[in-house]
Structure formats: structure tokens, C-alpha cells
Coordinates of C-alpha atoms and ligand atoms in Angstrom, one line a residue:
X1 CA 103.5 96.3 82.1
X2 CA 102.5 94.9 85.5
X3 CA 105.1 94.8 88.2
X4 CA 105.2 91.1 89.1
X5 CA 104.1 89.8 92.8
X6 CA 106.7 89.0 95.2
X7 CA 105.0 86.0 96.9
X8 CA 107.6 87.7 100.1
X9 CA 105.5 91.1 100.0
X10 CA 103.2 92.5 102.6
X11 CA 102.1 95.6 101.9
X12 CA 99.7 97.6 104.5
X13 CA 97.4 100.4 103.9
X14 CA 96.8 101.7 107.6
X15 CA 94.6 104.8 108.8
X16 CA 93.5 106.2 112.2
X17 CA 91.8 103.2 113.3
X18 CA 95.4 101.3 113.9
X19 CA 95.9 104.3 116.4
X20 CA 93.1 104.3 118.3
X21 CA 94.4 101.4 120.8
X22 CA 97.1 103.7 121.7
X23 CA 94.8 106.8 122.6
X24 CA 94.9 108.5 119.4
X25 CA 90.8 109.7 118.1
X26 CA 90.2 109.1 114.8
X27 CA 88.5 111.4 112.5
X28 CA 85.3 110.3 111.6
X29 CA 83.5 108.3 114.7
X30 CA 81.6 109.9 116.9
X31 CA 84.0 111.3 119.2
X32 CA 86.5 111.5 116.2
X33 CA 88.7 114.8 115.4
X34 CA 86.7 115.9 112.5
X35 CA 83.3 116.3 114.9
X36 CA 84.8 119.1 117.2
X37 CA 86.8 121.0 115.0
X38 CA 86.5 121.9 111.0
X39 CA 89.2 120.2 109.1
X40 CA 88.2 123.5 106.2
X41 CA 89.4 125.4 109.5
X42 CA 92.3 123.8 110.3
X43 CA 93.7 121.3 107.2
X44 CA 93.1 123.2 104.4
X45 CA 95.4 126.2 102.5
X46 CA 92.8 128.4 103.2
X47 CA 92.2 128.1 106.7
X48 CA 96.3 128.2 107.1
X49 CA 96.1 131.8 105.7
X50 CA 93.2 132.9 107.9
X51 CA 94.4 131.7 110.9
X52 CA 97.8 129.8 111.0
X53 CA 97.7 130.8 114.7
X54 CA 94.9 128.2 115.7
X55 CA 96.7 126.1 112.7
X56 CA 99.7 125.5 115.0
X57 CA 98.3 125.4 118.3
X58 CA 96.2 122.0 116.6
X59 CA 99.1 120.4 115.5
X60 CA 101.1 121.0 118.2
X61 CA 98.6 119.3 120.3
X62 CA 98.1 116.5 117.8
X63 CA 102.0 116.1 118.2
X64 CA 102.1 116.5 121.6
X65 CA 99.4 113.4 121.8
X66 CA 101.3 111.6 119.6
X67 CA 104.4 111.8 121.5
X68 CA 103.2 110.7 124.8
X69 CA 101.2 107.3 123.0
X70 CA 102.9 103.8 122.5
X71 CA 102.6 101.7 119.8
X72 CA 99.6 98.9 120.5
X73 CA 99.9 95.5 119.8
X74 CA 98.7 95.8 116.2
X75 CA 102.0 98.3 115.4
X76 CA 103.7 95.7 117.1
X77 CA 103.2 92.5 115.1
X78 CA 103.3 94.6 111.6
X79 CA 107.2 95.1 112.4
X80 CA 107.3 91.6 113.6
X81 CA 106.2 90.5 110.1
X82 CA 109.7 91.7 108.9
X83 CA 111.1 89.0 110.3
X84 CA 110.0 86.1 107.6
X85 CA 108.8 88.9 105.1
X86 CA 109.2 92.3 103.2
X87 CA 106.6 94.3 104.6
X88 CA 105.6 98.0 103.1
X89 CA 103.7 100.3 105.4
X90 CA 101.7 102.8 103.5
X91 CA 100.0 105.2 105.9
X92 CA 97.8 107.9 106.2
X93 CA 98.6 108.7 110.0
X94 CA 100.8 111.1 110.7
X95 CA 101.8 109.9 113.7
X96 CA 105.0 107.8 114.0
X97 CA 104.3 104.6 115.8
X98 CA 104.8 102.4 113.3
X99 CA 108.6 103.7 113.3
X100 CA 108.5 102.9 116.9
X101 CA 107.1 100.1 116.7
X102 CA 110.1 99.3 114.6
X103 CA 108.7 99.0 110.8
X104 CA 111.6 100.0 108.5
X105 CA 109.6 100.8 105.3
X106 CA 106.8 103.3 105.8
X107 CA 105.4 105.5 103.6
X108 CA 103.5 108.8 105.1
X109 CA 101.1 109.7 102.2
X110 CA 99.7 112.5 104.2
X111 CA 103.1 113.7 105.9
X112 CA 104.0 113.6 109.2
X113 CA 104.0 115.9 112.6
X114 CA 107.7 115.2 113.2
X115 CA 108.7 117.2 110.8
X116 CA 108.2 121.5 109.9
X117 CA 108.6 122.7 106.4
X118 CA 108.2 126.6 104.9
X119 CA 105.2 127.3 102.7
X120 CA 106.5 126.3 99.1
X121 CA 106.5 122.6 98.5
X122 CA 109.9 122.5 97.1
X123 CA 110.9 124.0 100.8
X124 CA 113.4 122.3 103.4
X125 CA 111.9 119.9 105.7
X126 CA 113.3 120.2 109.3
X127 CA 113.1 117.2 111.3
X128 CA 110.9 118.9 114.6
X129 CA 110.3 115.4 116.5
X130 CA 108.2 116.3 119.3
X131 CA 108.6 119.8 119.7
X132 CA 106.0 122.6 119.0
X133 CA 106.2 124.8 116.1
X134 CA 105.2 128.7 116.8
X135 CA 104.5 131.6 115.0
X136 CA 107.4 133.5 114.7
X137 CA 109.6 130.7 113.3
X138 CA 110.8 130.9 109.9
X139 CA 112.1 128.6 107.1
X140 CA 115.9 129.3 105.5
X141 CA 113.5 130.6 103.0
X142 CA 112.2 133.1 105.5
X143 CA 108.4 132.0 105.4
X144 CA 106.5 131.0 108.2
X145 CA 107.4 127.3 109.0
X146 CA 104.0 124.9 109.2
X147 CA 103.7 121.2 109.9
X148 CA 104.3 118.9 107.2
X149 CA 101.0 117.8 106.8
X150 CA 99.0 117.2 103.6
X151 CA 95.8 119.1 103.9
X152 CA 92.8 119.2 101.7
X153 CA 93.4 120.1 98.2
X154 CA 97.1 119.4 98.7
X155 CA 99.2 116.5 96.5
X156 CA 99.6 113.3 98.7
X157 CA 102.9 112.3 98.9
X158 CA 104.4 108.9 97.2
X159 CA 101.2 107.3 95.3
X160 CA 103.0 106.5 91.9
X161 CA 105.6 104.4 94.4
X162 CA 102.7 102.8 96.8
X163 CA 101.1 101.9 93.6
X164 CA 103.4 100.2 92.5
X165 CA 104.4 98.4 96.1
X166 CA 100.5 97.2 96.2
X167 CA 100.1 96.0 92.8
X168 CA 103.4 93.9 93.8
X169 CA 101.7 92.6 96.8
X170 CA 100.8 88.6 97.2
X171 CA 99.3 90.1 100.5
X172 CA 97.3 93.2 101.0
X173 CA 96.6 94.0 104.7
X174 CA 93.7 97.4 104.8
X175 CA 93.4 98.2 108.5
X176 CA 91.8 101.2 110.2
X177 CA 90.8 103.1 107.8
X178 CA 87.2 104.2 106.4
X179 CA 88.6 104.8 102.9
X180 CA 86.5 108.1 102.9
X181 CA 89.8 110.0 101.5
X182 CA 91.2 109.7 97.9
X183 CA 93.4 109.4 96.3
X184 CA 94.6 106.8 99.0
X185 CA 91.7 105.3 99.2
X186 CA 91.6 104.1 95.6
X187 CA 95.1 102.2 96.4
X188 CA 93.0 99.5 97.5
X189 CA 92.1 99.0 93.8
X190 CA 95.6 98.4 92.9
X191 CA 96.3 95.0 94.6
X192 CA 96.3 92.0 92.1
X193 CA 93.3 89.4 91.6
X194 CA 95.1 86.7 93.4
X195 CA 97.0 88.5 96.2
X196 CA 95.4 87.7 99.8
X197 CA 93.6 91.1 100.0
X198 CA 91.7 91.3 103.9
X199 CA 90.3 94.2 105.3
X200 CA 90.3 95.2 109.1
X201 CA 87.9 97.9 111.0
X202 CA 85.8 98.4 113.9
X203 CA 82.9 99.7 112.3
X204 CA 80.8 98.5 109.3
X205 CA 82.4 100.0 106.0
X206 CA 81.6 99.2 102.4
X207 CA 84.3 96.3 101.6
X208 CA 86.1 96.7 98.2
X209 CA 86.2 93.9 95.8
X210 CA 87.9 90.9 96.3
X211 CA 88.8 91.8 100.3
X212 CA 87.8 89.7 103.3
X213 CA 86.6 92.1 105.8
X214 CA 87.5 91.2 109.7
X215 CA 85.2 93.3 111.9
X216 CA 87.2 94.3 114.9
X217 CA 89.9 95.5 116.9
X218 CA 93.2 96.0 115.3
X219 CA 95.1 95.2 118.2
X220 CA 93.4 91.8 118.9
X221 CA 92.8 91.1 115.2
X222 CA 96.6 92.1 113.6
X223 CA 98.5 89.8 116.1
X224 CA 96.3 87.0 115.1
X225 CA 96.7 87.7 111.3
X226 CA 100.6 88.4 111.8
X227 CA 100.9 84.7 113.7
X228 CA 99.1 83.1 110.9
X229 CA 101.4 84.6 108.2
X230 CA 104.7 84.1 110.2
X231 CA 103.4 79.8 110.7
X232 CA 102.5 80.2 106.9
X233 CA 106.5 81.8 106.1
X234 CA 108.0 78.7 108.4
X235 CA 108.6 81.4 111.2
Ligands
OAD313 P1 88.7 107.6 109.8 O1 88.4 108.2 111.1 O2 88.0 108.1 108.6 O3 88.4 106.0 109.8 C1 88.9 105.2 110.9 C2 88.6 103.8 110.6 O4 89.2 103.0 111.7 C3 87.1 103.4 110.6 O5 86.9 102.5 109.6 C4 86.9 102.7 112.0 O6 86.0 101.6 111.9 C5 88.3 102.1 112.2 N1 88.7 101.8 113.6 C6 88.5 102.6 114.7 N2 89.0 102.1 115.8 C7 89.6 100.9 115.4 C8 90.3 99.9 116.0 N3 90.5 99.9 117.3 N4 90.7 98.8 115.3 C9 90.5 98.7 114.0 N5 89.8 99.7 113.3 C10 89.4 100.8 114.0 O7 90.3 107.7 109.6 P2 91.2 107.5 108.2 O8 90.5 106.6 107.3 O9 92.6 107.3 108.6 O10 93.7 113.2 106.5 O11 91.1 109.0 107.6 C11 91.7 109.3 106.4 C12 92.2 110.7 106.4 O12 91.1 111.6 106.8 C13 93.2 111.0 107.4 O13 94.5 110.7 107.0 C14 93.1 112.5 107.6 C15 91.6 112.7 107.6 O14 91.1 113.8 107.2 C16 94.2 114.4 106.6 O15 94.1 115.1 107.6 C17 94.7 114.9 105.3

């Protein structure tokens, strides 16, 4: 049976694109992360157990970026949203400026840098914030600690539940994201024939059915949308 939609619900599908206004590259422009470096290198199982070494020292870096950025105005008005509705954040960034922003519900479908696990996936997470992670350090299990990021070939984290939070959704909100990745990308699929489905980026993607597509900046074009809503709510 279909969940029913919450005519309340906001549910967000965000990639790297929401980042880039706060100095973060994205991974498939031009100048994106996945031009200078080989994600079979450096975000897959394999290239963990060749070289976890080079592994770390990209992450770290990664995290050290993060952690100096700000949110942007686009993070900004998706936690203002919360004020007139229920808004779910699923993202595929690992960064955490949506937190910082102040979004309470955020799901991190391909993990996050602020945190270190060992190598099983049943193995503690530590919460790492900001800090490095180097070779040497171990999990209470005694392996080799590693960023808890989802690489290639790896299970993304919480689909069955932001599934089920888009197919509730009487507005879908895609931004930043070149829905080149699956499974995630195939959430899109999931929001219902009469939910407001629009669909934000800065370059010129294939738009899924039944999504409006806004060709732009997420930090100029999210505010807008996130006014609209809140007049729309009585805000
Ligand atoms: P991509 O780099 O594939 O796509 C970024 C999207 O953001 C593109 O559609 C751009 O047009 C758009 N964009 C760039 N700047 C923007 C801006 N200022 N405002 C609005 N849109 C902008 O990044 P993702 O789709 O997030 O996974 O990539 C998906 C996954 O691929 C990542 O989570 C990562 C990567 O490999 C892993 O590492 C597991």
C-alpha cells in the first residue's frame, strides 16, 4: 500500500551542486573532484586495500575543506522551511552543512566525513568531526579505522526509509545533483503524480518525468523557491 502524502512534507534530494556556493568542487564538471583523481583509486574497496594511505590523506582533505566552508544561502533557506513545514533532507554530500545550517532531519545516503568506522559494516562508528584520521588508528575491533563513506560497490545507507519519505512528499525539491549515481538517483522516481516535483541545477541535465527543471544557481534559486513555499504555508 502507498504511504499517503502529507500535504506538510518537503522532502529534498540534494547533491554536490548545493555545495558548490560554499567552495566545495563537485564531482563531475570540469574542474570537479572525479577529473583529477580516480574515484576506482580512491572510493572503491579495492583501492582502500591497495593504498588506504592515499585513501586517508583524500578524505582528510575533503574533511578539512569541509570544515573550514559555511553553509550558502541555499542550506540556509532549506532549514528555514522548517518553520511552516516538515522538511526531509536526503543527501548524497558528505559534508555537514545542512546540519549547520540547522536542518534537523537529514539523511546521508552516502555517509558522512565526520565520522570513522572499522572495516566490517556492522563496526562502531566514532563520531571524528573535523579531525584527520591516520594510519595507525584502530577500531575497538582492532582494524584499521576508515572514513564512513559509501564507496563504489558499497550499500547506500537508508533508501527503504527515503523511499518512503519521497513517495510521502506533496513537494519534491531535486537540487544539485546530476543523478549520474544509483541507487539514489532512481529516488526521484518515487515522488507521487501530484506532488510539486521541481528540479534545480546549473548545468543542462536530462529532467525526470513530471519535474520542472530551474536552470541555475542554488543559492539564488532555493531562497526564491523557499519564500514562495513559506507565503504559500501562511508564513
Ligand atoms: P555531480 O558532480 O555529479 O553533479 C553536480 C550537479 O550540481 C550538476 O547537475 C551541476 O549542474 C549542479 N551544480 C553545480 N553547481 C551548482 C550550483 N551552484 N547550483 C545548483 N546546481 C549546481 O554531483 P552529485 O550528483 O552529488 O558519491 O554526485 C553524486 C555522487 O557521485 C556523489 O555523492 C559521490 C560521487 O561519486 C560517492 O562518492 C559515493
Amino acid at each position: 500500500m502507498k504511504a499517503e502524502i502529507n500535504p506538510n512534507k518537503i522532502v529534498v534530494l540534494s547533491g554536490a551542486g548545493i555545495s558548490a556556493e560554499s567552495g566545495l568542487s563537485t564531482f563531475r564538471a570540469s574542474d570537479g573532484v572525479w577529473q583529477s583523481h580516480a574515484w576506482q583509486e580512491l572510493a572503491s574497496p579495492e583501492g582502500w586495500r591497495k593504498n588506504p594511505q592515499a585513501v586517508l590523506a583524500f578524505y582528510n582533505e575533503r574533511r578539512r575543506q569541509a570544515w573550514e566552508a559555511q553553509p550558502n544561502p541555499a542550506h540556509l533557506a532549506l532549514a528555514a522551511l522548517q518553520d511552516a513545514y516538515e522538511v526531509v533532507i536526503i543527501t548524497q554530500n558528505v559534508d555537514n552543512l545542512h546540519e549547520r545550517a540547522g536542518s534537523k532531519q537529514v539523511l546521508h545516503v552516502h555517509g558522512e566525513l565526520a565520522y570513522a568506522r572499522g572495516q566490517s559494516a556492522q563496526a562502531k562508528r566514532y563520531l571524528i568531526g573535523g579531525a584527520p584520521i591516520s594510519l595507525g588508528q584502530l577500531c575497538e575491533d582492532g582494524t584499521q579505522l576508515r572514513p564512513d563513506i559509501v564507496w563504489f560497490g558499497e550499500e547506500v545507507q537508508y533508501y527503504a526509509e527515503a523511499q518512503a519519505h519521497i513517495a510521502s512528499a506533496a513537494k519534491v525539491l531535486v537540487v544539485g545533483t546530476s543523478l549520474a549515481v544509483f541507487p539514489i538517483a532512481g529516488l526521484v522516481k518515487h515522488a507521487r503524480y501530484h506532488a510539486q516535483k521541481i528540479l534545480v541545477a546549473l548545468d543542462e541535465m536530462e529532467k525526470p518525468w513530471g519535474y520542472t527543471f530551474m536552470r541555475g544557481k542554488a543559492g539564488e534559486i532555493v531562497p526564491a523557491l523557499a519564500q514562495t513555499w513559506l507565503a504559500q504555508a501562511g508564513a
